[in-house]
Short mmCIF file of C-alpha atoms and ligand atoms in Angstrom, two decimals:
data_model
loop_
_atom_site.label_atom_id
_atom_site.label_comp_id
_atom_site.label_asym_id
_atom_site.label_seq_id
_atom_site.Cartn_x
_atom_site.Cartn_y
_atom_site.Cartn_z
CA UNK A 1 30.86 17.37 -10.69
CA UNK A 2 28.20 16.98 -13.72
CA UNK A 3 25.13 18.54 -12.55
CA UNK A 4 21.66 17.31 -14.17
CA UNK A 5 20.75 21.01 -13.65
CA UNK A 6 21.25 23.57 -16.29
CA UNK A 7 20.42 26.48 -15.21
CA UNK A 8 22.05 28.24 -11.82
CA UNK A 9 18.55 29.05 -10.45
CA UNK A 10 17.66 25.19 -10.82
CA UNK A 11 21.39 24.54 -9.30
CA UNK A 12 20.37 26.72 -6.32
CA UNK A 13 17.44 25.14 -4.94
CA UNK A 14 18.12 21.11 -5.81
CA UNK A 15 21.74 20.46 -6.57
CA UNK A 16 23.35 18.35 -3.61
CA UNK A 17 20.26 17.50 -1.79
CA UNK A 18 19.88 14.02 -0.49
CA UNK A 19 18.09 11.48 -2.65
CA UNK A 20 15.70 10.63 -1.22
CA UNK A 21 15.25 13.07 0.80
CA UNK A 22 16.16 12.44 4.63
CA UNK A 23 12.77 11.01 6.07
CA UNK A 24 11.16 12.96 3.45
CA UNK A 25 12.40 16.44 4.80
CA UNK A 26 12.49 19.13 2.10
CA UNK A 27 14.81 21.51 3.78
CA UNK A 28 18.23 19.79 4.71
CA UNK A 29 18.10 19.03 7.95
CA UNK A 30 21.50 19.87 10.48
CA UNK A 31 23.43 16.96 11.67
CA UNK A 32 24.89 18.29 14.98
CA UNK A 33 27.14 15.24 15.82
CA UNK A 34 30.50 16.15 16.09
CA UNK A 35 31.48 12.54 15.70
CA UNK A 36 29.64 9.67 13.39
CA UNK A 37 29.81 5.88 13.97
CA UNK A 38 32.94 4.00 12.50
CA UNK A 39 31.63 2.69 9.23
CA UNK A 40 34.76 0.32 7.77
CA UNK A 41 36.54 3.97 6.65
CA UNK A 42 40.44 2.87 5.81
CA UNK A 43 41.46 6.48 5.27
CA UNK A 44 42.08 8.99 8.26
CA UNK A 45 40.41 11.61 6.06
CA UNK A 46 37.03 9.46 5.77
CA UNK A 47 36.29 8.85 8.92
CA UNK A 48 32.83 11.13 9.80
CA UNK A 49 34.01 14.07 12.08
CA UNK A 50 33.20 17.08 11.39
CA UNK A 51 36.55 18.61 11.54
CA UNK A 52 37.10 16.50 8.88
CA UNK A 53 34.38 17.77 6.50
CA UNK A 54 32.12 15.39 5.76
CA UNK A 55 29.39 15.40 7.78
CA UNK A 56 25.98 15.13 5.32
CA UNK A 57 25.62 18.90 5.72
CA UNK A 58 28.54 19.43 4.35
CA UNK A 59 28.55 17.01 1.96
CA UNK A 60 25.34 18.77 0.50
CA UNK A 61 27.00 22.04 0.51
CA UNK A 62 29.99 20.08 -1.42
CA UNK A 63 28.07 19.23 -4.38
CA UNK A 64 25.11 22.03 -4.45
CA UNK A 65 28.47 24.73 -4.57
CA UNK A 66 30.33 22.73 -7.29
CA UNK A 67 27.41 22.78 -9.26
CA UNK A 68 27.27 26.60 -9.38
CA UNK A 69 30.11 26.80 -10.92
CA UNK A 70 30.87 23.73 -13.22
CA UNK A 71 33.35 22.27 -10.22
CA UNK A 72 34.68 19.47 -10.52
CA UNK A 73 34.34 19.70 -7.01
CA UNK A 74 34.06 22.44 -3.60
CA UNK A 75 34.74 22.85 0.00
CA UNK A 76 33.41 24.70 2.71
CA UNK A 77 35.83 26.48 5.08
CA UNK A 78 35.66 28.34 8.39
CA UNK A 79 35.51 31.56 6.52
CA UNK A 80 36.72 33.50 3.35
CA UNK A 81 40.49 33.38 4.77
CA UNK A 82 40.08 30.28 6.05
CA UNK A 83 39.91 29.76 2.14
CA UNK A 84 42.08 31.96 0.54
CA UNK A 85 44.88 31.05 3.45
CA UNK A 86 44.38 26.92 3.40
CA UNK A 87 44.27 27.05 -0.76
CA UNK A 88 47.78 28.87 -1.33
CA UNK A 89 49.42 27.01 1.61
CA UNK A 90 48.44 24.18 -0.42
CA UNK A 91 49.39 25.59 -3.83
CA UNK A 92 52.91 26.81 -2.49
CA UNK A 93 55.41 25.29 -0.54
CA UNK A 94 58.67 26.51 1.32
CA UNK A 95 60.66 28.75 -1.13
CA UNK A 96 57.82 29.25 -3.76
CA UNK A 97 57.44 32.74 -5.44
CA UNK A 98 53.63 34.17 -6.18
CA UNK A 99 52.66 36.79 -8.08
CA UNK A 100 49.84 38.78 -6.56
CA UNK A 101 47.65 41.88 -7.61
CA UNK A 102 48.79 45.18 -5.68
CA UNK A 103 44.61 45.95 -4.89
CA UNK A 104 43.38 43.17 -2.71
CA UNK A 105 41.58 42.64 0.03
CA UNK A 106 42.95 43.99 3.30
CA UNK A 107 43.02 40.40 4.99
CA UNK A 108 44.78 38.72 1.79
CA UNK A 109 47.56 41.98 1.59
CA UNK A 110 48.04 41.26 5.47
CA UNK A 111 48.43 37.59 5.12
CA UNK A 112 50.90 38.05 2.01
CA UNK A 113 52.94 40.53 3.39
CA UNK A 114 53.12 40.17 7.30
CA UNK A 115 52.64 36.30 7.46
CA UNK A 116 54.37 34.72 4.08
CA UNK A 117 57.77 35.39 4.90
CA UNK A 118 57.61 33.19 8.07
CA UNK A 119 56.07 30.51 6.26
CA UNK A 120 59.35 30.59 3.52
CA UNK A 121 57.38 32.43 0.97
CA UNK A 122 57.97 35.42 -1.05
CA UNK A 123 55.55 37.42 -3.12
CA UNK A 124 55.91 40.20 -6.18
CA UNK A 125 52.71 42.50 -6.40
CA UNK A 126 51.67 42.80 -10.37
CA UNK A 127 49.31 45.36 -11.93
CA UNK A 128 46.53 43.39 -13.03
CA UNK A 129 45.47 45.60 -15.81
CA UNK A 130 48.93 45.48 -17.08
CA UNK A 131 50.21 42.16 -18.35
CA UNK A 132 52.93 43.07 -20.62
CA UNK A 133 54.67 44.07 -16.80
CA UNK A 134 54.11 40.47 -15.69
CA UNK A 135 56.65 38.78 -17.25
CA UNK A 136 59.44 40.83 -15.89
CA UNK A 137 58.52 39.70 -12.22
CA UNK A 138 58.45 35.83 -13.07
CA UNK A 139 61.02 33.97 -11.16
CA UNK A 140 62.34 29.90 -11.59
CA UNK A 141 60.31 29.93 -8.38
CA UNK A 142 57.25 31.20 -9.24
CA UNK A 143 54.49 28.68 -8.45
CA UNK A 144 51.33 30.79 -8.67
CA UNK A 145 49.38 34.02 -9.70
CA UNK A 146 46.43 35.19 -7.79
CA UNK A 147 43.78 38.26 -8.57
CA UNK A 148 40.73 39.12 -7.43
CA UNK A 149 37.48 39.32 -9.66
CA UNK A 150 36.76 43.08 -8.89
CA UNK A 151 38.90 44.70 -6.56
CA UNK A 152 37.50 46.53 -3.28
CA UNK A 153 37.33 49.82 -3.34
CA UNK A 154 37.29 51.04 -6.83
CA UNK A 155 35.99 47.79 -8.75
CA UNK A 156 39.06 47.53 -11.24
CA UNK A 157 38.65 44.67 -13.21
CA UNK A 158 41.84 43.15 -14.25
CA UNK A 159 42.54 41.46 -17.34
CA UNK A 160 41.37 38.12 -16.07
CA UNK A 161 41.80 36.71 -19.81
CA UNK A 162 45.16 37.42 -19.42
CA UNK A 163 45.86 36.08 -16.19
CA UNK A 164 44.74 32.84 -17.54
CA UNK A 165 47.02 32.69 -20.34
CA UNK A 166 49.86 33.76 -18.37
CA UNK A 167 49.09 31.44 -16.14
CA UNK A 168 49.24 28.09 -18.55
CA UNK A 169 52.03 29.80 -20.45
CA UNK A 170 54.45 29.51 -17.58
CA UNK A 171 52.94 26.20 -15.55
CA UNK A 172 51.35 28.28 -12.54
CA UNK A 173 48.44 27.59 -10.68
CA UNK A 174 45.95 30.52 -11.02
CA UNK A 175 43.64 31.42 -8.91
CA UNK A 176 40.95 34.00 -8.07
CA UNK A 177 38.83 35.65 -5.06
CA UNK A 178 34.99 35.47 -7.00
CA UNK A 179 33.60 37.19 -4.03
CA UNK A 180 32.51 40.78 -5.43
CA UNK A 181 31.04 38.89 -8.40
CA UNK A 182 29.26 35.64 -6.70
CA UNK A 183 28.65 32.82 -9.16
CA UNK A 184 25.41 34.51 -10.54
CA UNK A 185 27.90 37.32 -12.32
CA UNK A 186 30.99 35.47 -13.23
CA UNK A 187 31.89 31.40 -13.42
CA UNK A 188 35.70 31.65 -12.84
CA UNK A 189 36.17 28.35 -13.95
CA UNK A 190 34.92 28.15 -16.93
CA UNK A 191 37.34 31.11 -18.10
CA UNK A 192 40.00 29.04 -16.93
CA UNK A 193 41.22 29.35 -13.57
CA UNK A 194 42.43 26.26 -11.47
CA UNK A 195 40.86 27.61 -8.08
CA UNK A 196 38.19 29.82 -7.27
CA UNK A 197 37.44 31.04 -3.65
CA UNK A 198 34.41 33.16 -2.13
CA UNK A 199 34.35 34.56 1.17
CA UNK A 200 30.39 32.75 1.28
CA UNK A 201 29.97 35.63 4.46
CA UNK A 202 28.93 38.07 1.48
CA UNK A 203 26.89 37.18 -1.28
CA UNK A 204 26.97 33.41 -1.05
CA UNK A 205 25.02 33.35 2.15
CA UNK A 206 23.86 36.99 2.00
CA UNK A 207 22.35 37.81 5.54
CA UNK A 208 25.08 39.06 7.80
CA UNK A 209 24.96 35.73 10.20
CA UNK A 210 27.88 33.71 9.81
CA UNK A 211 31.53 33.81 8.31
CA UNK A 212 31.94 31.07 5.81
CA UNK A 213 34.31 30.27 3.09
CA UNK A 214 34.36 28.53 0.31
CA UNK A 215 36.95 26.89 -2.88
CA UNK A 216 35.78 25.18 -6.24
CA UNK A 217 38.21 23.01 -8.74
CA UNK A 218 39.19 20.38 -9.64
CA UNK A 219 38.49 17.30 -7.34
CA UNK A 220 42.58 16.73 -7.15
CA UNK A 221 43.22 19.86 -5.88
CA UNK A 222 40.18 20.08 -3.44
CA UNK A 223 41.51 16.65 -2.02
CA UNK A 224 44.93 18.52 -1.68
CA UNK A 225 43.47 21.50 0.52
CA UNK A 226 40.81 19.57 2.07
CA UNK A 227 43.73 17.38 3.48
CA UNK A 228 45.17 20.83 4.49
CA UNK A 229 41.71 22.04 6.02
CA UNK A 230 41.59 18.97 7.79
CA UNK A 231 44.87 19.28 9.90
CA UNK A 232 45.12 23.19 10.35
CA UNK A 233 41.46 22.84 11.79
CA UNK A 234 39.58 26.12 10.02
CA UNK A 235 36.45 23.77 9.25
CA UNK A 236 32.72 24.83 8.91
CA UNK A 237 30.15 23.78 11.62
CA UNK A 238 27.47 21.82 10.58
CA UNK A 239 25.03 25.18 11.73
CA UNK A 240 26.46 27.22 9.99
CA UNK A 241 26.45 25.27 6.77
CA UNK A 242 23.33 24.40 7.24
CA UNK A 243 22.73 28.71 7.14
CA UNK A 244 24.88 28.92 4.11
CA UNK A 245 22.88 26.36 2.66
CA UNK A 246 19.55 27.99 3.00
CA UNK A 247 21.15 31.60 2.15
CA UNK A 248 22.62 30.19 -0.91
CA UNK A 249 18.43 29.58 -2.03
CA UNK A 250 17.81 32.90 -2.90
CA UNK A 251 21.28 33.71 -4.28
CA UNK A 252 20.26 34.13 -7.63
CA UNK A 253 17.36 36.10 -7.05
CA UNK A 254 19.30 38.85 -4.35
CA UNK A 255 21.96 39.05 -6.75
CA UNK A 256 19.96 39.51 -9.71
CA UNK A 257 17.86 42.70 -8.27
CA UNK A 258 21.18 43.54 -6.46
CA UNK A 259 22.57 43.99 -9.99
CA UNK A 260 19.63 46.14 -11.33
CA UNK A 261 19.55 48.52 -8.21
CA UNK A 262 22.75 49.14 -8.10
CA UNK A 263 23.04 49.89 -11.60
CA UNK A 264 20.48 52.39 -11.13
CA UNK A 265 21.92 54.03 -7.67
CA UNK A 266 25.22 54.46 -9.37
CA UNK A 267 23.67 56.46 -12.46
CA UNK A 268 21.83 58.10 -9.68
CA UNK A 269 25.30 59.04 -8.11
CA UNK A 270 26.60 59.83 -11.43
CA UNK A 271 24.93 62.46 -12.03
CA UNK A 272 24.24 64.21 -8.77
CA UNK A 273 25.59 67.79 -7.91
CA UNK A 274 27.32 66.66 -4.65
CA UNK A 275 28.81 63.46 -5.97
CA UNK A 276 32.84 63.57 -7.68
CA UNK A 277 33.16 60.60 -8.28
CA UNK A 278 31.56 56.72 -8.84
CA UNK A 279 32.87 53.51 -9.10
CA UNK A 280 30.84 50.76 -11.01
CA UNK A 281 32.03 48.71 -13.68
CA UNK A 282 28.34 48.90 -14.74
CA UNK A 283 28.68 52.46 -15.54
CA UNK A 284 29.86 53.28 -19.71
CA UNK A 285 32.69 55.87 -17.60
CA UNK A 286 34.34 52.70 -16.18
CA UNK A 287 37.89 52.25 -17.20
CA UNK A 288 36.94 48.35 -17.42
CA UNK A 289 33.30 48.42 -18.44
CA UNK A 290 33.67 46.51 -21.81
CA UNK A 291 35.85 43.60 -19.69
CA UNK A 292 33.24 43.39 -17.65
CA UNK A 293 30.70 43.12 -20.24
CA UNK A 294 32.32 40.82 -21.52
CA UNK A 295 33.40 38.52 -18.30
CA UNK A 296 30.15 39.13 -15.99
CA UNK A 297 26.57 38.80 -16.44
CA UNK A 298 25.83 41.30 -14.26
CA UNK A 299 28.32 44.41 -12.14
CA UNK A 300 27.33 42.89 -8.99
CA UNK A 301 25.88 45.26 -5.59
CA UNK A 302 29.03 47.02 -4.67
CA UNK A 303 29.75 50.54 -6.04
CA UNK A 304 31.93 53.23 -4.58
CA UNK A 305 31.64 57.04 -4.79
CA UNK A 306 33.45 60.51 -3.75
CA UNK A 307 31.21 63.49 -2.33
CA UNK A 308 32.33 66.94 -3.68
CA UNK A 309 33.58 68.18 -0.46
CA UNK A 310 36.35 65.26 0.99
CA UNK A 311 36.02 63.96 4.44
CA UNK A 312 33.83 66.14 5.72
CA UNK A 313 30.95 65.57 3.52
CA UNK A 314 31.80 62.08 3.62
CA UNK A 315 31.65 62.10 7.46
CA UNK A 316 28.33 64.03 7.05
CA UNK A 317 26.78 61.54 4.41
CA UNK A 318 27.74 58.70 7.21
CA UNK A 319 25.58 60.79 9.72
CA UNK A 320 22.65 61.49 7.52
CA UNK A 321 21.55 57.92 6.06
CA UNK A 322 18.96 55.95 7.46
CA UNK A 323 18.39 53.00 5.32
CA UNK A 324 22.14 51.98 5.19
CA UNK A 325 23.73 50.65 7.59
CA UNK A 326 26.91 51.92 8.53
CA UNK A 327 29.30 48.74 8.71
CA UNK A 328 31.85 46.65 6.80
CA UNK A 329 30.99 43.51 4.80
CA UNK A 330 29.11 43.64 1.89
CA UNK A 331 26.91 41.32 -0.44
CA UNK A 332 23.83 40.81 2.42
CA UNK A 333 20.06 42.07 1.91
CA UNK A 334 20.87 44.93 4.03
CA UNK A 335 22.59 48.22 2.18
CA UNK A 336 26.02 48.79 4.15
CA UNK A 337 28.04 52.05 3.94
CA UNK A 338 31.38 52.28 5.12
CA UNK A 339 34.32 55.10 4.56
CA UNK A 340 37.91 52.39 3.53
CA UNK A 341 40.02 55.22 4.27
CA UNK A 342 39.79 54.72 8.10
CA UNK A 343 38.04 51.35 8.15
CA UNK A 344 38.75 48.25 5.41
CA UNK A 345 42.36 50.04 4.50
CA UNK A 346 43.27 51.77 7.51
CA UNK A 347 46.06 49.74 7.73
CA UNK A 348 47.11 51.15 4.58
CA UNK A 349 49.75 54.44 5.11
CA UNK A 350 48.17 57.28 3.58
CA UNK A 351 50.43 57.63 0.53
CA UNK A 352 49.69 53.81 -0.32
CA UNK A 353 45.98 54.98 -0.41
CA UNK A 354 46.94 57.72 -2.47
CA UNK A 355 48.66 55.25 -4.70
CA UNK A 356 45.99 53.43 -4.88
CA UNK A 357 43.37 56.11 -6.34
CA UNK A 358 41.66 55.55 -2.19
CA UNK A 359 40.74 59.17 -1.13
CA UNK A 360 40.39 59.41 1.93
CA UNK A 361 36.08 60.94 1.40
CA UNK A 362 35.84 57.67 -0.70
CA UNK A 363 32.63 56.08 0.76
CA UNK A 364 32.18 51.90 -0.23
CA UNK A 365 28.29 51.04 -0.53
CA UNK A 366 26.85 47.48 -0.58
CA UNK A 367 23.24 47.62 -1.86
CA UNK A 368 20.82 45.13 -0.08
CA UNK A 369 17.72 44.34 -1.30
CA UNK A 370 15.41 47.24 0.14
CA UNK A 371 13.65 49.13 -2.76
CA UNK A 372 15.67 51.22 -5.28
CA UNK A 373 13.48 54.32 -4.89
CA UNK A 374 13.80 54.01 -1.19
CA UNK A 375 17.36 53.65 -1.09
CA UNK A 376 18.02 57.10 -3.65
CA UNK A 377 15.69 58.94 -1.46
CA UNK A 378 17.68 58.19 1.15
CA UNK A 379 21.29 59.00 -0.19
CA UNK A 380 19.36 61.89 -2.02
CA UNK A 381 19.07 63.77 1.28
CA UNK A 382 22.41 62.45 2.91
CA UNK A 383 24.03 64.56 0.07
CA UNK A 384 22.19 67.37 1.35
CA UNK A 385 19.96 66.91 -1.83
N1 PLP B 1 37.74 38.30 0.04
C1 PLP B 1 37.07 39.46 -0.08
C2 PLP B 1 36.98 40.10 -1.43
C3 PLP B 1 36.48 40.07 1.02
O1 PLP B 1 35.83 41.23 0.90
C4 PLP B 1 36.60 39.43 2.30
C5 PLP B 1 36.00 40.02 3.52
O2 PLP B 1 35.58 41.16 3.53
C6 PLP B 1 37.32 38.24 2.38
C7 PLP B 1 37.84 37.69 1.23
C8 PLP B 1 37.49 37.53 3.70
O3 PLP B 1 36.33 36.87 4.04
P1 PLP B 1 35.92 36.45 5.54
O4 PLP B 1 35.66 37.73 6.28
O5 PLP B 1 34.73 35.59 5.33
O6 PLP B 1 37.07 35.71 6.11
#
C-alpha cells in the first residue's frame, strides 16, 4: 500500500484512519459486533465477521501497519505466534524443508522442533552470521529461510544482507521476526524480505496489555495467510486492536528515547566494576555493530549483561532493583529484568545454553521509558555500586 505519508511519525498518527472520520470521531472508535450485516459479499472471506478480519478496526490497523513499513499490505493476528505459526504454515506445505537460525525465540525453537514434524515438515538450523555454511544445508525441498532481526539474548545480528540474497538465489521465501527492532529501527522490507512479522505485544503496542501479532508483504501473500488466519481461528478482537492501534501512536516517540537510554545504560554497564559482560549492538565492542549501523536506525531498548560474580550476583541484582520490573516481555514503557537462564530458555539443556554463549548469571533488560538517570541509579546500587 502507497502511503501519502512520508515520514513514519506522520504514518503513525494518520495512516489507515477512516475518511471522513466516523461521525467526526478523531480516535478510531471499536466496533464490538462480532457479526456485520450481509452486504452482497460473493466470497466466504468477505463476509464482515470478525474471525474473518475485517471488521473497520481492523481494517484501520491493516493499512496504518502496512504503511510503516512500505507493505504492500498487513494483518493483525491473535498474537506474535499466532503470526510467525499461521505465516510458515502458509509458506510450507507437507514435505517442505526450512532453513532456520539456531538463536530464536523460545516459542519459534519450540514450534520448529516439537510441532513441525507432525505437520510433515523438517527443519536444518543455520548460523546466521555464517553464510558460506548455508549452502551445504539446502535441500530440493527447501522452501524457506527464516531469521530473526536481533536475536534474544545476546542481540547477534545476522547477516540479513545475506539472507536476502540467498534467499532469491535459490527461489525461497524469506522471512524475518522484526520484533527486537520495531519498524522505527529497521524496515525489513525494503532490504528485501518477502514477510516480516512482529510480535505487536512488545514494541508495536508497547504497554504490557494485550498479546497481538502482526505480518507485512506483499498483498498476495497476506491474502494467502489471511485465508489461513481465517480457518485456524488465531484472529485479533476488535478491543484489542483497537489498543494496538492507540499504542502504535506513540511508537515512534518510545522507541526513539528507548534507543537513546539504552544506549546510554549499556555504556553505563560497560564500564562498571561489577559488570563482565554487555550485550548491545549499539556498543563499538559488538561483534555486529557496523551491520547494525548499517541495517538499523537505531539498537533498539533491549540489552543484556553478565555481573562479575555468576548466579549469585545475578540473583542478588534481581532482589535489589526497584524501578525494573522483574518479568518477561520486553519493548513496553516499563523497564523489565529477567534472568533467560531459568526463565525465556529454561527449556534449553544447560550445555545448549552454553552453546549458545547463555550463562546462566546472564540478566536480559528491556528499558521503558522512565528517566535514564533514574534507571542507572537504580542498577547502580543493585550492583552493589
Ligand atoms: N518473537 C519474539 C522475538 C518474541 O520475543 C516473542 C515473545 O516474547 C514472540 C515472537 C512471540 O510473541 P507473542 O508472545 O506475542 O506470541
Amino acid at each position: 500500500m502507497r502511503s501519502p505519508f512520508k515520514s513514519l511519525e506522520t504514518k503513525l498518527i494518520h495512516a489507515g484512519e477512516p475518511e471522513p472520520r466516523i461521525l467526526g470521531a478523531v480516535a478510531m472508535p471499536i466496533f464490538q459486533s462480532a457479526t456485520f450485516q450481509y452486504a452482497g459479499e460473493t466470497s466466504y472471506h468477505d463476509l464482515k465477521y470478525i474471525r474473518l478480519n475485517n471488521t473497520p478496526n481492523h481494517v484501520a490497523l491493516h493499512q496504518k501497519l502496512a504503511a510503516l513499513e512500505n507493505a504492500e499490505a498487513a494483518l493483525v493476528t491473535a498474537s506474535g505466534m499466532a503470526a510467525i505459526s499461521t505465516s510458515l504454515l502458509t509458506v510450507l506445505k507437507a514435505g517442505d524443508h526450512l532453513l532456520i537460525q539456531n538463536s530464536l525465540y523460545g516459542g519459534t525453537h519450540d514450534l520448529v522442533t516439537r510441532d513441525f514434524p507432525a505437520f510433515g515438515l523438517s527443519y536444518d538450523f543455520i548460523e546466521a552470521e555464517h553464510p558460506e555454511t548455508w549452502k551445504a544445508l539446502l535441500k530440493p525441498n527447501t522452501k524457506a529461510i527464516y531469521v530473526e532481526a536481533m536475536t534474544n539474548p545476546l542481540l547477534q545480528v545476522a547477516d540479513l544482507e545475506a539472507v536476502v540474497q540467498f534467499a532469491k538465489t535459490h527461489g525461497l521465501v524469506s522471512l524475518i521476526d522484526s520484533t527486537f527492532a520495531s519498524p522505527v529501527n529497521f524496515r525489513a522490507l525494503d532490504w528485501g524480505f518477502d514477510l516480516s512479522l512482529h510480535s505487536g505485544t512488545k514494541y508495536l503496542n508497547g504497554h504490557s496489555d494485550i498479546v497481538c501479532g502482526v505480518v507485512l508483504g506483499q498483498a498476495a501473500w497476506i491474502q494467502k495467510i489471511t485465508h489461513r488466519l481465517n480457518h485456524l481461528g488465531g484472529t485479533l478482537d476488535p478491543h484489542a486492536a483497537w489498543l494496538l492501534h492507540r499504542g502504535l501512536k506513540t511508537l515512534a516517540l518510545r522507541v526513539g528515547y528507548q534507543n537513546e537510554s539504552t544506549l546510554k545504560i549499556a555504556r553505563f554497564l560497560a564500564e562498571h566494576p561489577a559488570v563482565a559482560r554487555v550485550n548491545y549492538a549499539g556498543l563499538e565492542s559488538h561483534p555486529g555493530h557496523d551491520r547494525a549501523r548499517r541495517l538499523f536506525t537505531g539498537f533498539g531498548g533491549v540489552l543484556s549483561f553478565e555481573p562479575r560474580g555468576g548466579v549469585e550476583a545475578a540473583d542478588n541484582f534481581l532482589k535489589s532493583v526497584r524501578l525494573a520490573i522483574v518479568a518477561i516481555s520486553l519493548g513496553s514503557v516499563e523497564t523489565l529484568a529477567t534472568q533467560p537462564a531459568i526463565t525465556t530458555h529454561a527449556g534449553l539443556s544447560p550445555e545448549e545454553r552454553r552453546k549458545a554463549g547463555i550463562a546462566d548469571g546472564l540478566i536480559r533488560l528491556s528499558i521503558g521509558i522512565e528517566a535514564t538517570d533514574d534507571l542507572i541509579q537504580d542498577f547502580d546500587q543493585a550492583l552493589g555500586g
